[in-house]
mmCIF file of C-alpha atoms in Angstrom:
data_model
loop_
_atom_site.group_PDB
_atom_site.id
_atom_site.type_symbol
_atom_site.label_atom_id
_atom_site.label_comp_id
_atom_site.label_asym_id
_atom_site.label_seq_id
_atom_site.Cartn_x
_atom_site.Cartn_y
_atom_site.Cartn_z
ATOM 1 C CA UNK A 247 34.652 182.260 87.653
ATOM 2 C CA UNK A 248 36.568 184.040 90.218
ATOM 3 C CA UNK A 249 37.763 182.581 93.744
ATOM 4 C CA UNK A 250 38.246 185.158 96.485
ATOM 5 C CA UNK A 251 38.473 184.474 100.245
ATOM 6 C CA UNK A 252 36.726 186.612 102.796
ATOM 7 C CA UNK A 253 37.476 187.229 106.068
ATOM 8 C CA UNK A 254 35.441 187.931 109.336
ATOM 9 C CA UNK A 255 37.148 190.269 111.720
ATOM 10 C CA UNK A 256 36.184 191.026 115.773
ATOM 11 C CA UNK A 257 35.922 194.462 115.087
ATOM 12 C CA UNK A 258 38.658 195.455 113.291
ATOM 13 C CA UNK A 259 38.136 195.099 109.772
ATOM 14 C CA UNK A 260 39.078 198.951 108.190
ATOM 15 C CA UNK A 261 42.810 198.429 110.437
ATOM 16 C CA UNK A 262 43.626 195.377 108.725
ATOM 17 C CA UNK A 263 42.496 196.497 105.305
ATOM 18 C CA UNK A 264 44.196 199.640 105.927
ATOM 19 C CA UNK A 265 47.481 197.430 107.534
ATOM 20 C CA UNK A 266 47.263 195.432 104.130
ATOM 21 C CA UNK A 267 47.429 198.602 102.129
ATOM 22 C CA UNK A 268 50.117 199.840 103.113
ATOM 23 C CA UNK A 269 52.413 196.986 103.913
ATOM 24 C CA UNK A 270 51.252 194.734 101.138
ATOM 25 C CA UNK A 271 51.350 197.160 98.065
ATOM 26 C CA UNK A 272 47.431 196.961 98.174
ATOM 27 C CA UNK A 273 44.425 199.134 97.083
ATOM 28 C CA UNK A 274 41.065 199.446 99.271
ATOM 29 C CA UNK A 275 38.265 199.096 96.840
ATOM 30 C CA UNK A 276 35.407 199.566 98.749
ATOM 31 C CA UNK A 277 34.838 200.093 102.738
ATOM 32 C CA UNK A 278 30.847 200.315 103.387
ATOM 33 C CA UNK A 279 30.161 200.242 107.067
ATOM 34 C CA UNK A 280 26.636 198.690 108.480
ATOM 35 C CA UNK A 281 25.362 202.675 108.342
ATOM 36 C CA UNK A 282 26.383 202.971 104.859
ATOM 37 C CA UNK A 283 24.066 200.499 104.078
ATOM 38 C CA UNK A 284 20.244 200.029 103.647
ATOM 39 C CA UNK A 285 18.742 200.682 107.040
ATOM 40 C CA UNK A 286 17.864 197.046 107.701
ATOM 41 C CA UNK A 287 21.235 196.164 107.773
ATOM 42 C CA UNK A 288 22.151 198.539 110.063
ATOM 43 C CA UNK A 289 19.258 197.235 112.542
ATOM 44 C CA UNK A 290 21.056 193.599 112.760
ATOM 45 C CA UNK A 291 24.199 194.972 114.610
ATOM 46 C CA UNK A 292 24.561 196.680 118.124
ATOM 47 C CA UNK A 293 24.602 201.219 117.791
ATOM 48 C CA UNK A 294 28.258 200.970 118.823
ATOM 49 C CA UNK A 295 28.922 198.642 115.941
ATOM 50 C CA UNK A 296 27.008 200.552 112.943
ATOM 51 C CA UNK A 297 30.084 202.152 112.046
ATOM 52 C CA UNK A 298 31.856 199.258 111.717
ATOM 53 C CA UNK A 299 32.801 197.300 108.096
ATOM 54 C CA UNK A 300 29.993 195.414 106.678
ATOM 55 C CA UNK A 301 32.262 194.913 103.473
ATOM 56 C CA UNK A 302 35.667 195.631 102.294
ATOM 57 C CA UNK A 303 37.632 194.604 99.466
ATOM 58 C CA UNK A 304 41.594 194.974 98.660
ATOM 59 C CA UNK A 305 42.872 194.666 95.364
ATOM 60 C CA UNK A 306 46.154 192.835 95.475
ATOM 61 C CA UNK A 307 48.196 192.716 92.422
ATOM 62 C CA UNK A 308 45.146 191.400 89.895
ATOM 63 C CA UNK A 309 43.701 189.523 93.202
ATOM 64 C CA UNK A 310 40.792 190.471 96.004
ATOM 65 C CA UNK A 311 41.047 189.698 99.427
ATOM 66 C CA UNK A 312 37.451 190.385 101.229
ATOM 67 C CA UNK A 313 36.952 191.465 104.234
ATOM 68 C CA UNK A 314 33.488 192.115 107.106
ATOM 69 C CA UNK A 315 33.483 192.687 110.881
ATOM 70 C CA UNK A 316 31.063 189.813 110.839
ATOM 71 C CA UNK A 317 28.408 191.145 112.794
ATOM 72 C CA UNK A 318 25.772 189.734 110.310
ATOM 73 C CA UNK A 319 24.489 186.784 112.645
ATOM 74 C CA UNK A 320 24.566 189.373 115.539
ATOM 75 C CA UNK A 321 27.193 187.472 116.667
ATOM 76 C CA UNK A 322 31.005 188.179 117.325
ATOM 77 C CA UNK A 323 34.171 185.833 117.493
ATOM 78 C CA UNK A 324 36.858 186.260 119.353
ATOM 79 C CA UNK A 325 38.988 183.140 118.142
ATOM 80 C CA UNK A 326 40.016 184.595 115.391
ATOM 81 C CA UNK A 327 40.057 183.286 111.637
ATOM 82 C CA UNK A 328 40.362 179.375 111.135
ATOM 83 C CA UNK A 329 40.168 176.365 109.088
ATOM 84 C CA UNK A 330 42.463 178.173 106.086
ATOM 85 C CA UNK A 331 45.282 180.674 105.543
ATOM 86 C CA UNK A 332 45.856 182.790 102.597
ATOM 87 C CA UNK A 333 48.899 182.042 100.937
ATOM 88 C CA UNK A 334 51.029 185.217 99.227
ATOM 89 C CA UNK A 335 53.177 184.229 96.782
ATOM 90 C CA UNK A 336 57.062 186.603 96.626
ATOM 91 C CA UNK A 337 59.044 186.357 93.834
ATOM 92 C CA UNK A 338 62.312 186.995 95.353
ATOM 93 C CA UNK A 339 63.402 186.151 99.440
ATOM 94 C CA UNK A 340 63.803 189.184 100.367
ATOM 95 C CA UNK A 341 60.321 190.207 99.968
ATOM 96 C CA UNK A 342 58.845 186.989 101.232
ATOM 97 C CA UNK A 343 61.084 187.836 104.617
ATOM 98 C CA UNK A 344 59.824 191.385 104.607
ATOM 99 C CA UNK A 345 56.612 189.965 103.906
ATOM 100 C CA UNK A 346 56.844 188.068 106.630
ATOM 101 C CA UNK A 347 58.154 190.038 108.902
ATOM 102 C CA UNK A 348 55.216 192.678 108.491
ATOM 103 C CA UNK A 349 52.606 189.891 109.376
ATOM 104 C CA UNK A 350 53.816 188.271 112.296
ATOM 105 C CA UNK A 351 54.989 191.355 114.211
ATOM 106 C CA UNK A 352 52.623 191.666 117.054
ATOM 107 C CA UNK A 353 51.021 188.261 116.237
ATOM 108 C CA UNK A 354 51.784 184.572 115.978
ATOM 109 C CA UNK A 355 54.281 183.013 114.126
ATOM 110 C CA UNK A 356 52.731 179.080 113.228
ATOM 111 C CA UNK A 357 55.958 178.344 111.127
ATOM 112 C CA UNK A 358 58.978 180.183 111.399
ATOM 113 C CA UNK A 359 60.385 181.640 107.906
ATOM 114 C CA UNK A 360 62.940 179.301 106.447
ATOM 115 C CA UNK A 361 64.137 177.512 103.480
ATOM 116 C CA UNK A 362 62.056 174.151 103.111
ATOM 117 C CA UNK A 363 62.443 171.559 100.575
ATOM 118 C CA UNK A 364 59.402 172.844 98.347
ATOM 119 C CA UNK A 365 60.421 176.342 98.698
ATOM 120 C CA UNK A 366 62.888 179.317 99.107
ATOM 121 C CA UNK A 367 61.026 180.351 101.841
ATOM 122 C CA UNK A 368 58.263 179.563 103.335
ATOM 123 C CA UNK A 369 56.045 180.512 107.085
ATOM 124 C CA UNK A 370 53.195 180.518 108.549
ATOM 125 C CA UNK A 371 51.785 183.293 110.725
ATOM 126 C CA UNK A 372 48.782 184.694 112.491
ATOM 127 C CA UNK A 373 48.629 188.037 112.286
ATOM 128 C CA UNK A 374 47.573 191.171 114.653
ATOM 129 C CA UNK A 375 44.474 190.892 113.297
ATOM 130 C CA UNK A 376 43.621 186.990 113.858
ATOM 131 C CA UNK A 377 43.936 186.325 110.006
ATOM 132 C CA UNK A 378 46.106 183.346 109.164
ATOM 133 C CA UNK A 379 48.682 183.823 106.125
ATOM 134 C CA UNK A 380 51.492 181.304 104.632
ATOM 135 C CA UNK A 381 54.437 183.386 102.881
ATOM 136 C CA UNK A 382 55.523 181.954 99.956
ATOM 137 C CA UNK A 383 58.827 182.232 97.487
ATOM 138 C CA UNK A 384 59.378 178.707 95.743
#
């Protein structure tokens, strides 16, 4: 059994896979829009959405992170991602500052990065994107 989480942009889906890839060392393994699909699928969203992300996937170091622009219901959210964060694990500060650093720019920081008494470092941030992420170096 695997365990992979999957987030549902506004909209923007292929930039934050894309964002991911190159900041995070990651791999796009698929990116089907609603037009890539079978036709019916394409039906459930607005025209000016059909060429948006109806599934993505990024391979991160022997991990997936999932990804749609969530226009399945025909509806759209513009509160962003909630309820959980995805937590990356760095070996070494540095990265998990860089890490960091990458993900909050432009978006919200929760937690600053800082040394905490579970962990080298550790923060919370939204990022640009509305997806919530902890960084991680115990």
């Amino acid at each position: 059994m695997k365990l992979n989480p999957y987030f549902n942009f506004n909209g923007c889906c292929e930039a934050a896979f894309k964002f991911y890839a190159r900041h995070l060392g990651a791999e796009i393994t698929a990116l089907m829009t609603f037009n890539d699909g079978p036709p019916e699928a394409a039906e459930q969203v607005p025209a000016e959405w059909r060429d948006k992300i109806m599934h993505a996937s990024l391979a991160i170091d022997g991990h997936e992170l999932m990804g749609t622009d969530g226009m399945c219901g025909g509806e759209v959210s513009d509160t962003g991602i909630s309820g959980a964060h995805v937590v990356l694990h760095a070996t070494e500060a540095v990265e998990a500052e860089r890490i960091f650093a990458v993900l909050s720019e432009d978006g919200r920081v929760e937690m600053p990065m800082e040394q905490t008494f579970f962990a080298r470092r550790f923060g919370m941030a939204v990022d640009r994107f509305g997806a919530p992420w902890m960084v991680l170096c115990e």
